PDB file of C-alpha atoms in Angstrom:
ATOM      1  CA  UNK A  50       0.000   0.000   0.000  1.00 46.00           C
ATOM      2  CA  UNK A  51       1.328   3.169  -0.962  1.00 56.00           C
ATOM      3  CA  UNK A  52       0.146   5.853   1.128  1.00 55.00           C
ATOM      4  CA  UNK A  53       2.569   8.558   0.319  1.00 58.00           C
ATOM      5  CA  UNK A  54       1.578   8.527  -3.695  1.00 58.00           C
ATOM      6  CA  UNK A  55      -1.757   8.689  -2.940  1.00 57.00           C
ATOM      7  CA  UNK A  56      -0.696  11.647  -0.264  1.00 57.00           C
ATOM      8  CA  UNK A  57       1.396  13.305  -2.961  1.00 58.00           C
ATOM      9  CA  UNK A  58      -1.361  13.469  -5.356  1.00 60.00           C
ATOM     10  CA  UNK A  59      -3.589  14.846  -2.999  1.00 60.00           C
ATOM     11  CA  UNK A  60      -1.580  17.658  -1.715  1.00 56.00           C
ATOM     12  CA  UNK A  61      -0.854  18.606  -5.389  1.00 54.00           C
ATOM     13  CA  UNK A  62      -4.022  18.484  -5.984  1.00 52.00           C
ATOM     14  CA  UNK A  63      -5.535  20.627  -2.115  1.00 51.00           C
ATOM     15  CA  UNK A  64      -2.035  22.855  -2.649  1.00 49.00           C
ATOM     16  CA  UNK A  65      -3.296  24.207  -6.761  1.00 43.00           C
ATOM     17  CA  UNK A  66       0.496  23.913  -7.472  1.00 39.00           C
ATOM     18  CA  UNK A  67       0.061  25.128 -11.005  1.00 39.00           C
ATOM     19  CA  UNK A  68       3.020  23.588 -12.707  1.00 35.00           C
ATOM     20  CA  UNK A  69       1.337  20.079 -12.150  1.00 41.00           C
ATOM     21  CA  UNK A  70      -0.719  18.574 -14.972  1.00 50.00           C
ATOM     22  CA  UNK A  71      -4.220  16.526 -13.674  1.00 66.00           C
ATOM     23  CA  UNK A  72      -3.092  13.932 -11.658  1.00 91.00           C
ATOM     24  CA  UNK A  73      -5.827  10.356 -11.518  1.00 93.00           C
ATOM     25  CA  UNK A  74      -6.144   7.677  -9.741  1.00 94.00           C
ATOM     26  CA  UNK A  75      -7.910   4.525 -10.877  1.00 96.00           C
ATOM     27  CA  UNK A  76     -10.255   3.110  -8.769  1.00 97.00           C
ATOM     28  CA  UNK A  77     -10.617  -0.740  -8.939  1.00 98.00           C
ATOM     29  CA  UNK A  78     -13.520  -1.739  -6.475  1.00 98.00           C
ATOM     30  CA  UNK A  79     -15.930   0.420  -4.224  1.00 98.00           C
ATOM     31  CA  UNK A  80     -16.936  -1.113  -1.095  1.00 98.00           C
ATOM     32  CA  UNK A  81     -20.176   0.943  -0.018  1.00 95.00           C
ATOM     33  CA  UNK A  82     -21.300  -1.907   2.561  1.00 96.00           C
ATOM     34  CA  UNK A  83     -18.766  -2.261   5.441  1.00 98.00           C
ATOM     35  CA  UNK A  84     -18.797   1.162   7.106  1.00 98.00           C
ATOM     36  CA  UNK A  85     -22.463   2.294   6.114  1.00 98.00           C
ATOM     37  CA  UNK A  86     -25.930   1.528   7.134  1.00 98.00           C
ATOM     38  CA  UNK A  87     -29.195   1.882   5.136  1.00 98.00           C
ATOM     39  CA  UNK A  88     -30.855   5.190   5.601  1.00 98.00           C
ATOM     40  CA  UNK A  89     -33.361   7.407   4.314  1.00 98.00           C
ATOM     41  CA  UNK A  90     -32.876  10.197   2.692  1.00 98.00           C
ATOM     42  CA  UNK A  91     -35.146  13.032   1.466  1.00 97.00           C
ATOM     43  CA  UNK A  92     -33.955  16.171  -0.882  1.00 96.00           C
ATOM     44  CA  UNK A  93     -34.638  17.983  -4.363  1.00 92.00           C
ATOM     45  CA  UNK A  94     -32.450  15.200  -6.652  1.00 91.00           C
ATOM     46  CA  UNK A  95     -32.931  12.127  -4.628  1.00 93.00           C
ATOM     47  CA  UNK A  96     -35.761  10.675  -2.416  1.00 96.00           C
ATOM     48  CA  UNK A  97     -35.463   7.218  -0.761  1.00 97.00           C
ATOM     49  CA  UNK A  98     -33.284   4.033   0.584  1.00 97.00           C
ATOM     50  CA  UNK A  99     -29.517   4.191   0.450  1.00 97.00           C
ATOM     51  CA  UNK A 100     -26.201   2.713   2.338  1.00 97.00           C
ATOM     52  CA  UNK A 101     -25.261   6.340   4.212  1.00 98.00           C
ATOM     53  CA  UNK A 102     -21.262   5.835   5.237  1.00 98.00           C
ATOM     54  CA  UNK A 103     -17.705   6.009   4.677  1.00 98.00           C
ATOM     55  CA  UNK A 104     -16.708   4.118   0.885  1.00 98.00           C
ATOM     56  CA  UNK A 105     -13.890   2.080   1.041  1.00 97.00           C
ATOM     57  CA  UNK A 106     -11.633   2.843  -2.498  1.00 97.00           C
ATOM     58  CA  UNK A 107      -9.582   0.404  -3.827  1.00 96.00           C
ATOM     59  CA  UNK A 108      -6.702   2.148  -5.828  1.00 94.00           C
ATOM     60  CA  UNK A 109      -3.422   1.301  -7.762  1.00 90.00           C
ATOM     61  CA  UNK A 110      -1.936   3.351  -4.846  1.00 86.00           C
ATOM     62  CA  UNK A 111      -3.807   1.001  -2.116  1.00 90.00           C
ATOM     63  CA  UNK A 112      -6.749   2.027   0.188  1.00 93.00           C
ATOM     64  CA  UNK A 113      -8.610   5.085   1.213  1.00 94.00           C
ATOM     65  CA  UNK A 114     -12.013   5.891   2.430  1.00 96.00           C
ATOM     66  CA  UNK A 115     -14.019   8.591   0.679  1.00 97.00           C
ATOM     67  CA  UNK A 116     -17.321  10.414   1.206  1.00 98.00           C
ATOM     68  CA  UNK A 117     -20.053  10.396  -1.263  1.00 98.00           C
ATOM     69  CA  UNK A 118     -19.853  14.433  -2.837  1.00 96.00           C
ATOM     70  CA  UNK A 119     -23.100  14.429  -5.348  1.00 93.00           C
ATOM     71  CA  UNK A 120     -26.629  13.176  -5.192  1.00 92.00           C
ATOM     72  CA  UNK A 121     -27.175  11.879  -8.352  1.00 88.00           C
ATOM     73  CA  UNK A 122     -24.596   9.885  -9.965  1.00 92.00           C
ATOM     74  CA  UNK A 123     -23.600   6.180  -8.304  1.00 93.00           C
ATOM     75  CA  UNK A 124     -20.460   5.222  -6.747  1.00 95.00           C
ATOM     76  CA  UNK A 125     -18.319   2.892  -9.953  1.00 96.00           C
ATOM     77  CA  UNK A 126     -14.545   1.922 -10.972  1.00 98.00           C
ATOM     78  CA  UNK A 127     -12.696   4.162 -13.606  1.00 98.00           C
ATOM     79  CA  UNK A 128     -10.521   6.701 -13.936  1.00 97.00           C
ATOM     80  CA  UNK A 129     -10.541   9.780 -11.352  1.00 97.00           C
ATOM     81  CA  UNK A 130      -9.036  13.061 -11.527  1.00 96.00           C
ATOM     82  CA  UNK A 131      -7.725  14.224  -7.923  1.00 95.00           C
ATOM     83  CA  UNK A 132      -8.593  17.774  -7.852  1.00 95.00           C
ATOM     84  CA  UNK A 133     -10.077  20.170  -5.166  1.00 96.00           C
ATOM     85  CA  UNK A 134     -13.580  20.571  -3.569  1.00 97.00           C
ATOM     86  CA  UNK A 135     -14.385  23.129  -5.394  1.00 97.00           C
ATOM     87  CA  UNK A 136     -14.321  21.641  -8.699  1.00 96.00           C
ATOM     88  CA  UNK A 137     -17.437  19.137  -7.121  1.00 96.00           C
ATOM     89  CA  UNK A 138     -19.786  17.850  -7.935  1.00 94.00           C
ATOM     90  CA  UNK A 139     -18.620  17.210 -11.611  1.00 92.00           C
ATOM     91  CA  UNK A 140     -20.647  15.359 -13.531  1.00 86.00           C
ATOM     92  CA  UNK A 141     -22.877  15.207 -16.633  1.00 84.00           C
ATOM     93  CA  UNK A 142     -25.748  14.367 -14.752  1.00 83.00           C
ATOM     94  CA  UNK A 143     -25.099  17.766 -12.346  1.00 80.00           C
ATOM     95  CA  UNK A 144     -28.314  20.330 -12.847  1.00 78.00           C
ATOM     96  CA  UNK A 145     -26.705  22.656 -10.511  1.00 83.00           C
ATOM     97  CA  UNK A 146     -22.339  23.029 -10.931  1.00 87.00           C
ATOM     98  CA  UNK A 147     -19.800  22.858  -8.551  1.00 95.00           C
ATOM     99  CA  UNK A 148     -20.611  23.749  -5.136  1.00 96.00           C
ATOM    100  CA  UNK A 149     -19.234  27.535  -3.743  1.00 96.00           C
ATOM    101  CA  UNK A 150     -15.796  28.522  -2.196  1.00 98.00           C
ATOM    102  CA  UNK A 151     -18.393  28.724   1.125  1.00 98.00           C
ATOM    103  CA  UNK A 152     -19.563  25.361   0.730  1.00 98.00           C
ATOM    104  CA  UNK A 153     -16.215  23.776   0.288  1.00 98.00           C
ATOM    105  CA  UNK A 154     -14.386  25.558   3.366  1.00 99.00           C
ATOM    106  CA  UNK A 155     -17.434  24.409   5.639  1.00 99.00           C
ATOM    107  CA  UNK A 156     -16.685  20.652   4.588  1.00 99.00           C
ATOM    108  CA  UNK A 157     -13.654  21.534   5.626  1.00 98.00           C
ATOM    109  CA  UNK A 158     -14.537  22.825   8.725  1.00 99.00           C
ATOM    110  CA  UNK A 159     -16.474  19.938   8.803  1.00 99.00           C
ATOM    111  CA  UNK A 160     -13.605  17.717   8.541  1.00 98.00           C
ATOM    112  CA  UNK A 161     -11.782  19.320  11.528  1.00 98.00           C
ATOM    113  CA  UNK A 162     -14.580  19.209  13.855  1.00 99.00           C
ATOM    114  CA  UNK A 163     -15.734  15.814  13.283  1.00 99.00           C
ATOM    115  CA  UNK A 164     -13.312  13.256  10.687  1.00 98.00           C
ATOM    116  CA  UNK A 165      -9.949  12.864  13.193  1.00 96.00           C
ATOM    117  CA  UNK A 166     -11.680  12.608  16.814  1.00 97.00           C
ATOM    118  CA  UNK A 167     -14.968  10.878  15.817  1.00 98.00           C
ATOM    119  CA  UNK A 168     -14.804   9.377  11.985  1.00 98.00           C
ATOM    120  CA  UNK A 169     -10.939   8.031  11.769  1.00 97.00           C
ATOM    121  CA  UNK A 170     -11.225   5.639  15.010  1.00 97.00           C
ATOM    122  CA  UNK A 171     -14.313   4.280  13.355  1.00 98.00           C
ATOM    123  CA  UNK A 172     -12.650   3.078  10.052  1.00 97.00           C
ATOM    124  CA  UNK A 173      -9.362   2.119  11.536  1.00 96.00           C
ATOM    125  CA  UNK A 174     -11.846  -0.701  13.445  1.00 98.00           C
ATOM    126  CA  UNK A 175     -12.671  -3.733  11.564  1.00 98.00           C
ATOM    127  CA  UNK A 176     -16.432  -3.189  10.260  1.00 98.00           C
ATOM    128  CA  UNK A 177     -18.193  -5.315  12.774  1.00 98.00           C
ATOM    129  CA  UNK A 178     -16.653  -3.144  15.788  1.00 98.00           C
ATOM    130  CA  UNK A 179     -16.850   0.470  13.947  1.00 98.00           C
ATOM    131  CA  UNK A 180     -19.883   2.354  15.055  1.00 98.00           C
ATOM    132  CA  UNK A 181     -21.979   3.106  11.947  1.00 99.00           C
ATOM    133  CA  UNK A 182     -23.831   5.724  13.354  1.00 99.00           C
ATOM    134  CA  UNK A 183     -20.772   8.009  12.860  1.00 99.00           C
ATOM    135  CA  UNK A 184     -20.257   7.298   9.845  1.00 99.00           C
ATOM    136  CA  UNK A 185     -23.352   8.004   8.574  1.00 99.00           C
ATOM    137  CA  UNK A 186     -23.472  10.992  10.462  1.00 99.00           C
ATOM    138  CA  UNK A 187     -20.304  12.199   8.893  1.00 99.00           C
ATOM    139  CA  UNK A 188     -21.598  11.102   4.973  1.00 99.00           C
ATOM    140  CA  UNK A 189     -24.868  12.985   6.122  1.00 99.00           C
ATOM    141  CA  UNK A 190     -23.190  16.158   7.079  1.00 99.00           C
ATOM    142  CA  UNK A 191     -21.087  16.279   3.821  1.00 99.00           C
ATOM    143  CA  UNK A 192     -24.794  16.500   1.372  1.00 98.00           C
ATOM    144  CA  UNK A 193     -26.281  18.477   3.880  1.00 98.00           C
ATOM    145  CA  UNK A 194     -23.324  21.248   3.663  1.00 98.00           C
ATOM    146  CA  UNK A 195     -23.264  21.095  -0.327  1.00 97.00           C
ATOM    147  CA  UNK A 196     -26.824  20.589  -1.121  1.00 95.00           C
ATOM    148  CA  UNK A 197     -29.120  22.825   1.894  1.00 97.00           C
ATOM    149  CA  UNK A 198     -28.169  25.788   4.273  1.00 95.00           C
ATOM    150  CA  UNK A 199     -29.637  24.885   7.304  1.00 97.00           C
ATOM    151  CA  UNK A 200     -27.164  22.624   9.193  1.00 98.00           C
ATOM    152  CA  UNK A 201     -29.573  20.312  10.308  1.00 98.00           C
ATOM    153  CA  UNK A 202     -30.517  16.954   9.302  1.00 98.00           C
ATOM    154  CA  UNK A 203     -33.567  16.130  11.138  1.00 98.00           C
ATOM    155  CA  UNK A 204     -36.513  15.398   9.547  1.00 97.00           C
ATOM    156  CA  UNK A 205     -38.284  17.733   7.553  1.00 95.00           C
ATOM    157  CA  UNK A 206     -35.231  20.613   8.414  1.00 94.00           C
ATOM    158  CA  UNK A 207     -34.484  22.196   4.972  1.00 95.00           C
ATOM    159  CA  UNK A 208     -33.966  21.036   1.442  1.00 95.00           C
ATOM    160  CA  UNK A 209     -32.223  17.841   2.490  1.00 98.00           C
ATOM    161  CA  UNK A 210     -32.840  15.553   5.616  1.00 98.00           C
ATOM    162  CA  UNK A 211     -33.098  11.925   7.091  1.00 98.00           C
ATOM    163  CA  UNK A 212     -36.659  10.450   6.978  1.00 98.00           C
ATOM    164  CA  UNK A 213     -35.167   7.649   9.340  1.00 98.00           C
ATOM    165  CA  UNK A 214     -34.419   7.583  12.938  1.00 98.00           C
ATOM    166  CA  UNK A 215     -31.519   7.003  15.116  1.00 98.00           C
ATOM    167  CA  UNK A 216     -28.500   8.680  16.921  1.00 99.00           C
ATOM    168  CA  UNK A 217     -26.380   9.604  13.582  1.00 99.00           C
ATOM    169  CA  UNK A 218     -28.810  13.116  13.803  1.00 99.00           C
ATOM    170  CA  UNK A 219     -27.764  14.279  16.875  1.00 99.00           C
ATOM    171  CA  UNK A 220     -24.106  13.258  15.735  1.00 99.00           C
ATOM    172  CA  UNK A 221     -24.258  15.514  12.350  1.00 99.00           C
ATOM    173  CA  UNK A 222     -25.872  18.322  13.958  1.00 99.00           C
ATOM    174  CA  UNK A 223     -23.832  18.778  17.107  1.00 99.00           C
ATOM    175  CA  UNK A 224     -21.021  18.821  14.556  1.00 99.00           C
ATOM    176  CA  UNK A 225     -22.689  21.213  11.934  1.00 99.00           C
ATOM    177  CA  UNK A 226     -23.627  22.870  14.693  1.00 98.00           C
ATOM    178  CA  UNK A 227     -19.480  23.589  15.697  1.00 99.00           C
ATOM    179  CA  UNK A 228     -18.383  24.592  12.335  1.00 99.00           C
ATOM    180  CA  UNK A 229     -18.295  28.314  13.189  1.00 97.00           C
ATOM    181  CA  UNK A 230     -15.110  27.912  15.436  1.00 96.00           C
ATOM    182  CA  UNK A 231     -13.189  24.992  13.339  1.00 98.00           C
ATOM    183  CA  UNK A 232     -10.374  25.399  11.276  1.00 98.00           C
ATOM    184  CA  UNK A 233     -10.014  24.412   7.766  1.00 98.00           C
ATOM    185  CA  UNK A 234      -8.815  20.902   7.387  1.00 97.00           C
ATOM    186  CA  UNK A 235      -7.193  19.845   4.151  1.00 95.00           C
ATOM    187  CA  UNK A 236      -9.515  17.576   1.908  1.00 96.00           C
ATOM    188  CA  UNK A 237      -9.371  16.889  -1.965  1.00 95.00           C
ATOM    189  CA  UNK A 238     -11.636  15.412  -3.653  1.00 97.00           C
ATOM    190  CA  UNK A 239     -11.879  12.526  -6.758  1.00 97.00           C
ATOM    191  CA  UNK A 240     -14.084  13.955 -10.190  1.00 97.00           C
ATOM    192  CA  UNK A 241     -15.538  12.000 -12.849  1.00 96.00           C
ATOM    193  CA  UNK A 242     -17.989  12.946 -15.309  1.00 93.00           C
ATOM    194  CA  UNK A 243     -20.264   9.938 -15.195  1.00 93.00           C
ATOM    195  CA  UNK A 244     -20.261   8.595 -11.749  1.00 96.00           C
ATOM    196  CA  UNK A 245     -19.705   9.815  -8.057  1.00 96.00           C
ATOM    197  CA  UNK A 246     -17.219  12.117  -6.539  1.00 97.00           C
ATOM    198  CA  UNK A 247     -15.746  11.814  -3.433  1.00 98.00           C
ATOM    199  CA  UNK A 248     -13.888  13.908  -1.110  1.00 98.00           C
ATOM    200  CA  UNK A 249     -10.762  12.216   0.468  1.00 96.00           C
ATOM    201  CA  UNK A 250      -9.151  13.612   3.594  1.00 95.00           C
ATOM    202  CA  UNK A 251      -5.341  14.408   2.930  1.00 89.00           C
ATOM    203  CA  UNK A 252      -2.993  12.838   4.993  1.00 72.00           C
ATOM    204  CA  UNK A 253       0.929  14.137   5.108  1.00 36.00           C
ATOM    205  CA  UNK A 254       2.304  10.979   6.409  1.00 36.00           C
ATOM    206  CA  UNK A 255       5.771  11.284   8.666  1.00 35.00           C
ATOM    207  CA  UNK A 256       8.094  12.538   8.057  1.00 33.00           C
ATOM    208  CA  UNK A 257       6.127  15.799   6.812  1.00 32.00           C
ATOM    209  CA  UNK A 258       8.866  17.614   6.245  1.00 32.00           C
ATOM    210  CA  UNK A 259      10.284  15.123   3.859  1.00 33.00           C
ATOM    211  CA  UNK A 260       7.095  15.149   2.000  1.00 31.00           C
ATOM    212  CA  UNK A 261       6.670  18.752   1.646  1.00 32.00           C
ATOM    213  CA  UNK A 262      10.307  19.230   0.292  1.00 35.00           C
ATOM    214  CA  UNK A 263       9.509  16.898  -2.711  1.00 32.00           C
ATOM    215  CA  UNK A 264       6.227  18.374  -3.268  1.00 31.00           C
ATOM    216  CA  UNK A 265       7.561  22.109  -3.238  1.00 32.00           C
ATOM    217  CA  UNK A 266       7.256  24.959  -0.239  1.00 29.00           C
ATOM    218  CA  UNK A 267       4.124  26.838  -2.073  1.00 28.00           C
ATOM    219  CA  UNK A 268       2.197  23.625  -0.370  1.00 31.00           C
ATOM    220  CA  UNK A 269       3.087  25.683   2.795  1.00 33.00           C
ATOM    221  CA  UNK A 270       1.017  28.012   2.788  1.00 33.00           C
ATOM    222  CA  UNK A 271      -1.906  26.033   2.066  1.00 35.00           C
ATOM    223  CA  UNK A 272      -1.358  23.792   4.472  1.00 38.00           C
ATOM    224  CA  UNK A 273      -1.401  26.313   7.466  1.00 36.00           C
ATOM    225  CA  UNK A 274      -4.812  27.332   6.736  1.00 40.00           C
ATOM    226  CA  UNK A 275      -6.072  24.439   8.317  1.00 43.00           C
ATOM    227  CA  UNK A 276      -5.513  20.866  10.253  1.00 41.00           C
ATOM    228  CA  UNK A 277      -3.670  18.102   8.380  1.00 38.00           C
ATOM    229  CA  UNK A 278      -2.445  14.524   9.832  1.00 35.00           C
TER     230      UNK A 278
END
């Protein structure tokens, strides 16, 4: 497993170093099961049943777990461009473009309050063990950010909301609910045209330092804006 290429591209990718051509990653096998539970869901492009959770990716780079970015398009293999939040949702099927600068820095904000201290210990457990609720609360969050303005999930709250019960609500909106004080963690995301985007937390694995040298100092900059791991 090769953590630091997939790290590499992804800090290329969160740090807009503009000498870099797209970099992709090709995603072999989507496992949507393991970490998510079946929820309903209620908004403007999708009504109904779905697994709600953290998607474990399969890449030529090894492993990562992504978040489900758009509403419309379902999670497949291919070819993904590694790019930043706010070039998501891209896809053909999109009615309504990428989402704001706004949008973008709160699921980053987001990602500070609740993916490190709540999320990470979840899917570092195997998937019997991790909680499921938090998960879902997390993937639940990350919709309700791009695609409503209310920070709530409860139902009938807004333009998108859970139409089932359980204790993933209070989880995404106590953390919706902290967003105003977070800093801005560093997340990319993963675009393609025809099926679903994801946004993958960017890890700078130790040595840092090391990393950052071969990557090029205008990543530091970024990188102080918000928390990375």
């Amino acid at each position: 497993m090769n953590k630091n290429v997939i790290a590499s591209l992804l800090l290329a990718a969160v740090g807009a170093v503009p000498c870099l051509a797209a970099e992709t990653l090709t995603i072999s096998n989507v496992n949507y099961a393991d970490y998510s539970k079946i929820i309903g869901i209620q908004s403007d492009l999708y009504t109904g049943l779905a697994y709600v959770g953290a998607l474990k990716l399969t890449t030529e780079q090894g492993d990562l777990f992504g978040f489900c970015i758009d509403l419309y398009d379902h999670s497949n293999t291919g070819v993904f461009e590694v790019s930043t939040l706010e070039n998501a949702p891209r896809s053909t099927n999109n009615p309504n473009g990428p989402m704001t600068a706004a949008k973008a820095d709160n699921i980053r904000r987001l990602y500070d309050v609740a993916y490190y201290d709540y999320v990470l210990p979840e899917l570092e457990k195997t998937p019997s063990a991790a909680n499921k609720d938090i998960t879902a609360a997390f993937q639940l969050s990350v919709w309700n950010l791009i695609f409503d303005n209310d920070l709530s999930i409860s139902n009938g709250a807004g333009s998108f909301y859970t139409t089932s019960s359980g204790a993933f609500i209070t989880y995404a909106n106590t953390w919706m609910g902290q967003l105003a004080d977070a800093e801005l963690a560093s997340v990319g995301a993963l675009l393609n045209d025809q099926y679903q985007d994801y946004a993958i937390a960017v890890p700078v694995p130790a040595p840092g330092a090391l990393l950052l040298s071969s990557m090029g100092m205008v990543l530091v900059g970024y990188l102080r804006r918000g928390r990375t791991v």
